[in-house]
């Protein structure tokens, strides 16, 4: 029986410091060039050389101002500040690649759905069907204040809003234009048949709309839908909507249970267990030998900032860790931020965990040992793939591509060529558009 093929996204952000904080100071790191097109087009070409399924681009609205109740450390260490728009990068990267997918994070709490629907349809057109959307509802109070609100909606209510938002988008993407609406008939002077373009009326609890989708159908219609969140309400939302789900993972037994729960809920929602692809975040430091990898890690961590990683985590769960002594037990609960992120720890333990500036698991070793661990997560835990975060860029991706990818290919665990078709078809091998069993199908013209 053929081995399960590992899926792989590069995890990045249109900023200097994304996940592994402080490494922008490493002499070989070029992330300070994030605001140039060449930085991104070269990255896209590198990832396509490694047959990555996609580049997943994170984003936030707001700033990390919980730690020390200021942006002091955030500004000094460039902890996702400054951060530029993720979507504007994609057309340039699509122009220099043929297969690489693009998952763009956009916060629906602050994006008018009618205009967002057009923006994503445009992106799907320009990429030839390689567009994905990471659905987020926000978690930073600083973002809410910047958008003119006193505070965010309550956690579960943000998902209620997201359900209404997605229903409206499905009506626009799937239901407004029939496939036969566009004729492009020059002789008859008919570009589109108005009888096959439908007015959408939506009167939901959060959004109201009366109008037509502004775009003709793109290759995928609805972009590939990604979502991150392991709270009970987040899992409920993902089971109905998401095609790719990103979860935090440290413990294999707990992650295995979460994976099983997510797939069970997808089936209960009328979908198949494998209709969702589950990814975990991970970092790697790879060398030709174990000793070389460890030497590289020891070099990297001299430049990393565990405190910056702690400041990032502080805003993720809404707790100012600077108020605690190194060994004081940290109290948390009732936060309106990311509910799945917190664990009962001390500041000392957290700083040790964030040794490389990140709370993500970091695999350090030669190609064989890293491949062993990746296969273990897939075969024993049941995840489908990984969001590979950068450490020192671009060499962390280049090392992975040059060393780990060939090892995985030799084992039959990773593709040796791209499949043809859209991002959705590459991931699921069932065509460009959402299957009839997905919630979106209910809004297609009958």
XYZ file of N, CA and C in Angstrom, residues 104-313:
630
model
N -3.988 33.019 2.401
C -3.891 34.394 2.905
C -4.799 34.560 4.117
N -4.254 35.076 5.188
C -5.043 35.342 6.385
C -5.775 36.661 6.249
N -7.065 36.649 6.532
C -7.852 37.886 6.539
C -8.876 37.805 7.656
N -8.981 38.874 8.411
C -9.832 38.933 9.593
C -11.229 39.384 9.189
N -12.196 38.475 9.259
C -13.538 38.804 8.794
C -14.241 39.828 9.685
N -13.779 39.990 10.920
C -14.428 40.956 11.809
C -14.297 42.380 11.304
N -13.283 42.632 10.479
C -13.012 43.998 10.027
C -13.053 44.148 8.514
N -13.462 43.106 7.794
C -13.509 43.149 6.330
C -14.963 43.101 5.862
N -15.488 44.125 5.189
C -16.850 44.039 4.653
C -16.956 42.850 3.703
N -17.918 41.960 3.912
C -17.940 40.712 3.141
C -18.133 40.916 1.642
N -18.890 41.926 1.233
C -19.139 42.123 -0.190
C -17.848 42.445 -0.931
N -17.035 43.324 -0.356
C -15.770 43.684 -0.989
C -14.735 42.566 -0.844
N -14.776 41.879 0.275
C -13.833 40.777 0.460
C -14.097 39.662 -0.548
N -15.361 39.389 -0.832
C -15.697 38.362 -1.822
C -15.073 38.701 -3.165
N -15.137 39.958 -3.559
C -14.525 40.363 -4.828
C -13.012 40.214 -4.773
N -12.412 40.603 -3.676
C -10.954 40.555 -3.565
C -10.446 39.124 -3.709
N -11.114 38.178 -3.051
C -10.657 36.796 -3.125
C -10.962 36.158 -4.482
N -12.077 36.513 -5.086
C -12.340 36.012 -6.436
C -11.282 36.523 -7.404
N -10.923 37.793 -7.266
C -9.875 38.359 -8.111
C -8.564 37.606 -7.921
N -8.233 37.310 -6.676
C -6.996 36.585 -6.391
C -7.038 35.183 -6.979
N -8.172 34.535 -6.906
C -8.280 33.198 -7.480
C -8.136 33.247 -9.001
N -8.691 34.289 -9.636
C -8.495 34.465 -11.079
C -7.012 34.655 -11.404
N -6.361 35.567 -10.702
C -4.984 35.930 -11.038
C -3.989 34.805 -10.762
N -4.321 33.925 -9.830
C -3.424 32.803 -9.521
C -3.792 31.544 -10.293
N -4.839 31.588 -11.087
C -5.268 30.397 -11.806
C -5.820 29.319 -10.896
N -6.473 29.749 -9.805
C -7.076 28.769 -8.900
C -6.159 28.286 -7.801
N -5.248 29.126 -7.359
C -4.317 28.715 -6.294
C -4.535 29.495 -5.007
N -5.716 30.097 -4.845
C -5.964 30.959 -3.695
C -6.624 30.199 -2.554
N -6.182 30.508 -1.341
C -6.803 29.996 -0.130
C -6.990 31.128 0.857
N -7.945 30.955 1.751
C -8.223 31.971 2.776
C -8.136 31.323 4.145
N -7.290 31.870 4.998
C -7.255 31.474 6.395
C -8.246 32.345 7.150
N -9.332 31.747 7.611
C -10.426 32.474 8.244
C -10.063 32.755 9.699
N -9.961 34.024 10.055
C -9.740 34.393 11.447
C -10.767 35.429 11.857
N -11.044 35.448 13.161
C -12.012 36.404 13.702
C -11.352 37.428 14.608
N -10.036 37.321 14.783
C -9.302 38.269 15.621
C -9.187 37.780 17.052
N -8.153 38.268 17.734
C -8.014 37.941 19.156
C -7.356 39.065 19.946
N -7.001 40.172 19.267
C -6.298 41.258 19.946
C -7.257 42.412 20.254
N -7.350 42.771 21.525
C -8.146 43.943 21.891
C -7.570 45.208 21.272
N -6.243 45.226 21.074
C -5.629 46.402 20.446
C -6.144 46.596 19.030
N -6.419 45.489 18.343
C -6.971 45.574 16.998
C -8.386 46.119 17.001
N -9.190 45.667 17.953
C -10.565 46.160 18.054
C -10.571 47.663 18.308
N -9.721 48.103 19.214
C -9.665 49.543 19.509
C -9.211 50.330 18.282
N -8.246 49.783 17.542
C -7.765 50.479 16.344
C -8.847 50.577 15.270
N -9.782 49.635 15.293
C -10.880 49.650 14.326
C -12.092 50.407 14.842
N -11.919 51.140 15.948
C -12.986 52.005 16.439
C -13.957 51.351 17.395
N -13.616 50.170 17.899
C -14.493 49.464 18.831
C -13.925 49.552 20.244
N -14.790 49.437 21.223
C -14.321 49.469 22.606
C -13.605 48.167 22.963
N -14.131 47.069 22.436
C -13.535 45.759 22.693
C -13.999 44.794 21.611
N -13.420 43.607 21.603
C -13.852 42.578 20.667
C -15.195 41.990 21.100
N -15.864 41.342 20.151
C -16.979 40.481 20.522
C -16.455 39.361 21.413
N -17.332 38.797 22.207
C -16.990 37.641 23.025
C -16.573 36.481 22.112
N -15.706 35.610 22.622
C -15.064 34.571 21.808
C -16.062 33.782 20.960
N -17.060 33.179 21.585
C -17.988 32.349 20.819
C -18.847 33.169 19.878
N -19.148 34.406 20.259
C -19.939 35.260 19.376
C -19.170 35.592 18.099
N -17.841 35.648 18.193
C -17.055 35.886 16.984
C -17.256 34.750 15.980
N -17.408 33.534 16.477
C -17.686 32.417 15.574
C -19.119 32.452 15.057
N -20.057 32.945 15.869
C -21.424 33.131 15.364
C -21.415 34.116 14.197
N -20.657 35.175 14.358
C -20.514 36.158 13.279
C -19.872 35.511 12.049
N -18.871 34.667 12.288
C -18.181 34.017 11.175
C -19.117 33.091 10.406
N -19.990 32.379 11.098
C -20.957 31.523 10.410
C -21.835 32.341 9.469
N -22.303 33.492 9.938
C -23.143 34.357 9.106
C -22.345 34.908 7.920
N -21.112 35.296 8.168
C -20.226 35.822 7.128
C -20.007 34.781 6.028
N -19.715 33.540 6.440
C -19.476 32.475 5.455
C -20.730 32.174 4.651
N -21.885 32.172 5.284
C -23.120 31.924 4.548
C -23.315 32.982 3.459
N -23.054 34.223 3.805
C -23.171 35.304 2.820
C -22.169 35.115 1.678
N -20.940 34.784 2.012
C -19.923 34.587 0.976
C -20.264 33.417 0.066
N -20.765 32.329 0.640
C -21.154 31.191 -0.193
C -22.221 31.602 -1.209
N -23.163 32.422 -0.764
C -24.214 32.875 -1.683
C -23.604 33.656 -2.850
N -22.596 34.487 -2.543
C -21.956 35.274 -3.600
C -21.075 34.398 -4.486
N -20.175 33.646 -3.884
C -19.209 32.856 -4.648
C -19.865 31.711 -5.403
N -20.791 31.020 -4.760
C -21.357 29.807 -5.339
C -22.680 30.037 -6.065
N -23.444 31.044 -5.626
C -24.810 31.150 -6.100
C -25.163 32.299 -7.010
N -24.293 33.324 -7.099
C -24.702 34.508 -7.852
C -24.584 34.305 -9.361
N -23.502 33.687 -9.814
C -23.281 33.469 -11.251
C -23.331 31.972 -11.559
N -24.147 31.584 -12.493
C -24.127 30.214 -12.969
C -22.893 30.005 -13.851
N -22.510 28.762 -14.007
C -21.353 28.450 -14.852
C -21.554 28.926 -16.287
N -22.785 28.873 -16.780
C -23.073 29.235 -18.166
C -23.343 30.723 -18.351
N -23.217 31.507 -17.283
C -23.545 32.933 -17.383
C -22.595 33.677 -18.309
N -21.319 33.310 -18.284
C -20.318 34.014 -19.085
C -20.213 33.345 -20.458
N -20.506 34.136 -21.505
C -20.489 33.582 -22.870
C -19.315 34.083 -23.705
N -18.877 35.308 -23.478
C -17.769 35.883 -24.251
C -18.015 35.789 -25.766
N -19.212 36.071 -26.165
C -19.623 35.928 -27.563
C -19.501 37.284 -28.257
N -18.398 37.493 -28.975
C -18.180 38.777 -29.634
C -19.160 39.000 -30.773
N -19.437 37.958 -31.540
C -20.324 38.113 -32.699
C -21.726 38.530 -32.276
N -22.216 37.947 -31.205
C -23.565 38.275 -30.729
C -23.575 39.472 -29.787
N -22.377 39.992 -29.465
C -22.236 41.103 -28.525
C -22.862 40.766 -27.166
N -22.584 39.567 -26.702
C -23.064 39.142 -25.382
C -21.862 38.611 -24.590
N -21.449 39.384 -23.621
C -20.389 38.872 -22.759
C -20.971 37.936 -21.706
N -22.068 38.348 -21.061
C -22.678 37.530 -20.014
C -24.194 37.566 -20.156
N -24.816 36.464 -19.785
C -26.265 36.299 -19.868
C -26.868 36.710 -18.531
N -27.577 37.835 -18.524
C -28.124 38.372 -17.275
C -29.095 37.411 -16.610
N -29.762 36.564 -17.394
C -30.729 35.642 -16.804
C -30.060 34.571 -15.949
N -28.751 34.442 -16.104
C -28.000 33.443 -15.326
C -27.146 34.085 -14.228
N -27.389 35.364 -13.980
C -26.711 36.063 -12.879
C -27.781 36.439 -11.864
N -27.635 35.956 -10.636
C -28.714 36.039 -9.655
C -28.416 37.067 -8.570
N -29.450 37.844 -8.274
C -29.366 38.794 -7.158
C -29.345 38.004 -5.846
N -28.449 38.395 -4.978
C -28.328 37.744 -3.673
C -28.970 38.633 -2.609
N -29.870 38.053 -1.859
C -30.480 38.745 -0.727
C -30.124 37.975 0.533
N -29.488 38.645 1.455
C -29.071 37.996 2.700
C -29.475 38.870 3.874
N -30.245 38.305 4.775
C -30.653 39.006 5.989
C -30.272 38.128 7.178
N -29.032 38.264 7.610
C -28.537 37.433 8.698
C -28.495 38.196 10.004
N -28.097 37.517 11.071
C -28.032 38.181 12.385
C -26.950 39.254 12.476
N -25.922 39.166 11.608
C -24.829 40.139 11.656
C -24.675 40.921 10.356
N -25.052 40.318 9.231
C -24.805 40.939 7.928
C -26.073 40.927 7.079
N -26.231 42.017 6.318
C -27.326 42.139 5.372
C -26.746 42.550 4.022
N -27.322 41.988 2.972
C -26.826 42.297 1.635
C -27.950 42.128 0.624
N -27.957 43.003 -0.372
C -28.860 42.873 -1.503
C -28.074 43.303 -2.735
N -27.651 42.345 -3.547
C -26.845 42.712 -4.704
C -26.309 41.493 -5.424
N -25.496 41.743 -6.431
C -24.889 40.701 -7.264
C -23.393 40.611 -6.946
N -22.853 39.404 -7.023
C -21.402 39.280 -6.901
C -20.755 40.000 -8.084
N -19.696 40.736 -7.812
C -19.083 41.574 -8.832
C -18.187 40.808 -9.797
N -17.846 39.581 -9.478
C -16.881 38.827 -10.285
C -17.548 37.635 -10.965
N -17.104 37.334 -12.170
C -17.490 36.080 -12.794
C -16.826 34.940 -12.037
N -17.335 33.730 -12.167
C -16.786 32.620 -11.381
C -15.303 32.391 -11.658
N -14.532 32.252 -10.588
C -13.117 31.901 -10.729
C -12.991 30.381 -10.763
N -11.797 29.915 -10.949
C -11.578 28.465 -11.122
C -12.115 27.662 -9.939
N -11.867 28.146 -8.733
C -12.319 27.416 -7.548
C -13.655 27.928 -7.003
N -14.109 29.083 -7.504
C -15.242 29.825 -6.928
C -14.908 30.208 -5.481
N -15.112 29.315 -4.565
C -14.729 29.561 -3.171
C -13.264 29.186 -3.002
N -12.427 30.082 -2.451
C -11.029 29.705 -2.218
C -10.946 28.554 -1.225
N -9.831 27.848 -1.226
C -9.631 26.801 -0.232
C -9.709 27.435 1.150
N -10.488 26.827 2.032
C -10.805 27.427 3.331
C -9.945 26.808 4.426
N -9.109 27.648 5.031
C -8.272 27.237 6.156
C -8.793 27.892 7.434
N -8.519 27.254 8.555
C -8.955 27.803 9.835
C -8.045 27.278 10.929
N -7.785 28.119 11.911
C -6.985 27.713 13.066
C -7.789 27.972 14.328
N -7.803 27.025 15.211
C -8.535 27.205 16.466
C -8.988 25.869 16.996
N -8.653 25.595 18.256
C -8.951 24.292 18.839
C -9.950 24.371 19.985
N -10.542 25.540 20.221
C -11.594 25.640 21.226
C -12.790 24.823 20.761
N -13.704 24.542 21.659
C -14.886 23.759 21.284
C -15.666 24.458 20.172
N -15.845 25.770 20.308
C -16.596 26.504 19.279
C -15.800 26.576 17.977
N -14.486 26.687 18.088
C -13.652 26.703 16.893
C -13.715 25.391 16.145
N -13.720 24.269 16.883
C -13.834 22.969 16.240
C -15.181 22.800 15.553
N -16.234 23.298 16.180
C -17.568 23.224 15.588
C -17.609 23.987 14.271
N -17.003 25.163 14.264
C -16.944 25.977 13.049
C -16.129 25.264 11.970
N -14.987 24.728 12.358
C -14.107 24.047 11.397
C -14.776 22.830 10.786
N -15.515 22.077 11.591
C -16.165 20.865 11.083
C -17.151 21.187 9.968
N -17.748 22.356 10.012
C -18.722 22.756 8.992
C -18.051 23.382 7.775
N -17.006 24.189 7.999
C -16.489 25.027 6.923
C -15.091 24.663 6.422
N -14.166 24.327 7.316
C -12.741 24.321 6.979
C -12.358 23.114 6.135
N -11.390 23.348 5.248
C -10.764 22.269 4.481
C -9.362 21.986 4.998
N -8.674 23.004 5.464
C -7.384 22.849 6.111
C -7.471 23.430 7.510
N -7.029 22.682 8.503
C -7.138 23.112 9.903
C -5.748 23.104 10.519
N -5.372 24.225 11.123
C -4.072 24.353 11.774
C -4.260 24.248 13.279
N -3.538 23.350 13.901
C -3.645 23.170 15.342
C -2.265 23.267 15.971
N -2.236 23.726 17.220
C -0.994 23.735 17.984
C -0.769 22.336 18.540
N 0.471 21.898 18.551
C 0.752 20.525 18.980
C 2.067 20.474 19.748
N 2.018 19.895 20.921
C 3.221 19.602 21.691
C 3.248 18.124 22.083
N 2.117 17.658 22.579
C 1.986 16.292 23.076
C 1.268 15.425 22.039
N 1.860 14.299 21.680
C 1.290 13.476 20.607
C -0.032 12.833 21.001
N -0.139 12.369 22.243
C -1.380 11.728 22.664
C -2.545 12.712 22.655
N -2.330 13.908 23.176
C -3.397 14.905 23.193
C -3.745 15.360 21.772
N -2.730 15.479 20.938
C -2.978 15.898 19.554
C -3.748 14.822 18.799
N -3.407 13.561 19.039
C -4.132 12.467 18.388
C -5.617 12.521 18.743
N -5.925 12.778 20.009
C -7.320 12.873 20.433
C -8.022 14.046 19.764
N -7.313 15.175 19.654
C -7.896 16.344 19.006
C -8.161 16.069 17.529
N -7.218 15.429 16.866
C -7.391 15.093 15.447
C -8.612 14.197 15.263
N -8.744 13.202 16.121
C -9.890 12.298 16.022
C -11.199 13.034 16.270
N -11.198 13.954 17.235
C -12.405 14.732 17.535
C -12.811 15.588 16.343
N -11.835 16.230 15.716
C -12.132 17.094 14.569
C -12.723 16.276 13.423
N -12.110 15.150 13.130
C -12.616 14.324 12.024
C -14.011 13.768 12.346
N -14.247 13.414 13.588
C -15.563 12.897 13.991
C -16.635 13.983 13.812
N -16.285 15.212 14.165
C -17.242 16.302 14.011
C -17.498 16.619 12.531
N -16.480 16.484 11.699
C -16.674 16.699 10.259
C -17.672 15.680 9.708
N -17.532 14.435 10.115
C -18.463 13.387 9.670
C -19.873 13.691 10.166
N -19.988 14.142 11.406
C -21.306 14.494 11.952
C -21.943 15.653 11.184
N -21.103 16.496 10.556
C -21.600 17.619 9.765
C -21.916 17.210 8.330
N -21.854 15.909 8.032
C -22.201 15.423 6.710
C -21.039 15.348 5.742
N -19.842 15.478 6.249
C -18.656 15.435 5.412
C -17.898 14.135 5.662
N -16.792 13.947 4.963
C -15.947 12.789 5.185
C -14.818 13.150 6.145
N -14.289 12.157 6.808
C -13.197 12.406 7.752
C -11.993 13.020 7.060
N -11.740 12.618 5.812
C -10.577 13.147 5.094
C -10.904 14.397 4.282
N -12.088 14.979 4.492
C -12.403 16.272 3.878
C -11.674 17.417 4.564
N -11.058 17.131 5.693
C -10.256 18.136 6.381
C -8.813 17.650 6.437
N -7.904 18.535 6.057
C -6.478 18.257 6.160
C -5.960 19.010 7.380
N -5.317 18.288 8.276
C -4.904 18.865 9.559
C -3.394 19.071 9.572
N -2.998 20.301 9.874
C -1.594 20.704 9.876
C -1.185 21.133 11.285
N 0.057 20.861 11.642
C 0.617 21.399 12.884
C 1.800 22.302 12.541
N 2.036 23.281 13.409
C 3.171 24.167 13.233
C 4.437 23.541 13.775
N 5.523 23.730 13.051
C 6.781 23.105 13.445
C 7.938 23.924 12.869
N 9.090 23.850 13.511
C 10.321 24.444 12.982
C 11.382 23.363 12.926
N 12.323 23.528 12.003
C 13.400 22.544 11.889
C 14.743 23.255 11.780
N 15.747 22.620 12.337
C 17.141 23.034 12.138
C 17.869 21.779 11.670
N 18.264 21.777 10.406
C 18.749 20.552 9.767
C 20.200 20.706 9.329
N 20.960 19.634 9.505
C 22.344 19.617 9.041
C 22.652 18.323 8.324
N 23.824 18.252 7.711
C 24.268 17.020 7.055
C 24.419 15.894 8.072
N 24.761 16.259 9.311
C 24.892 15.296 10.400
C 24.175 15.853 11.627
N 23.971 14.983 12.616
C 23.353 15.434 13.857
C 24.217 16.510 14.513
N 25.507 16.321 14.494
C 26.411 17.288 15.123
C 26.351 18.636 14.415
N 26.288 18.622 13.094
C 26.201 19.876 12.353
C 24.891 20.592 12.655
N 23.804 19.838 12.760
C 22.509 20.444 13.080
C 22.537 21.073 14.474
N 23.131 20.369 15.431
C 23.196 20.910 16.793
C 24.074 22.158 16.846
N 25.160 22.139 16.100
C 26.024 23.315 16.031
C 25.266 24.509 15.440
N 24.455 24.250 14.426
C 23.660 25.308 13.811
C 22.617 25.835 14.793
N 21.975 24.904 15.525
C 20.995 25.325 16.530
C 21.647 26.185 17.599
N 22.801 25.764 18.078
C 23.506 26.530 19.113
C 23.870 27.924 18.612
N 24.188 28.018 17.328
C 24.456 29.325 16.727
C 23.184 30.158 16.679
N 22.081 29.553 16.245
C 20.826 30.295 16.120
C 20.352 30.844 17.461
N 20.377 30.007 18.492
C 19.725 30.431 19.723
C 20.472 31.562 20.420
N 21.725 31.786 20.032
C 22.434 32.957 20.574
C 21.807 34.268 20.111
N 21.096 34.216 18.987
C 20.463 35.410 18.441
C 18.962 35.472 18.754
N 18.394 34.359 19.205
C 16.961 34.307 19.468
C 16.610 35.107 20.719
N 15.327 35.455 20.836
C 14.845 36.206 21.983
C 13.689 35.470 22.644
N 13.984 34.662 23.666
C 12.898 33.993 24.384
C 11.890 34.977 24.973
N 12.362 36.132 25.412
C 11.435 37.113 25.989
C 10.466 37.643 24.931
N 10.951 37.815 23.706
C 10.053 38.237 22.632
C 9.003 37.162 22.360
N 9.421 35.894 22.411
C 8.451 34.809 22.270
C 7.414 34.843 23.374
N 7.858 35.189 24.582
C 6.941 35.302 25.714
C 5.967 36.467 25.520
N 6.464 37.564 24.981
C 5.597 38.723 24.723
C 4.535 38.389 23.684
N 4.916 37.629 22.677
C 3.960 37.173 21.664
C 2.893 36.305 22.329
N 3.329 35.355 23.129
C 2.405 34.446 23.807
C 1.496 35.201 24.762
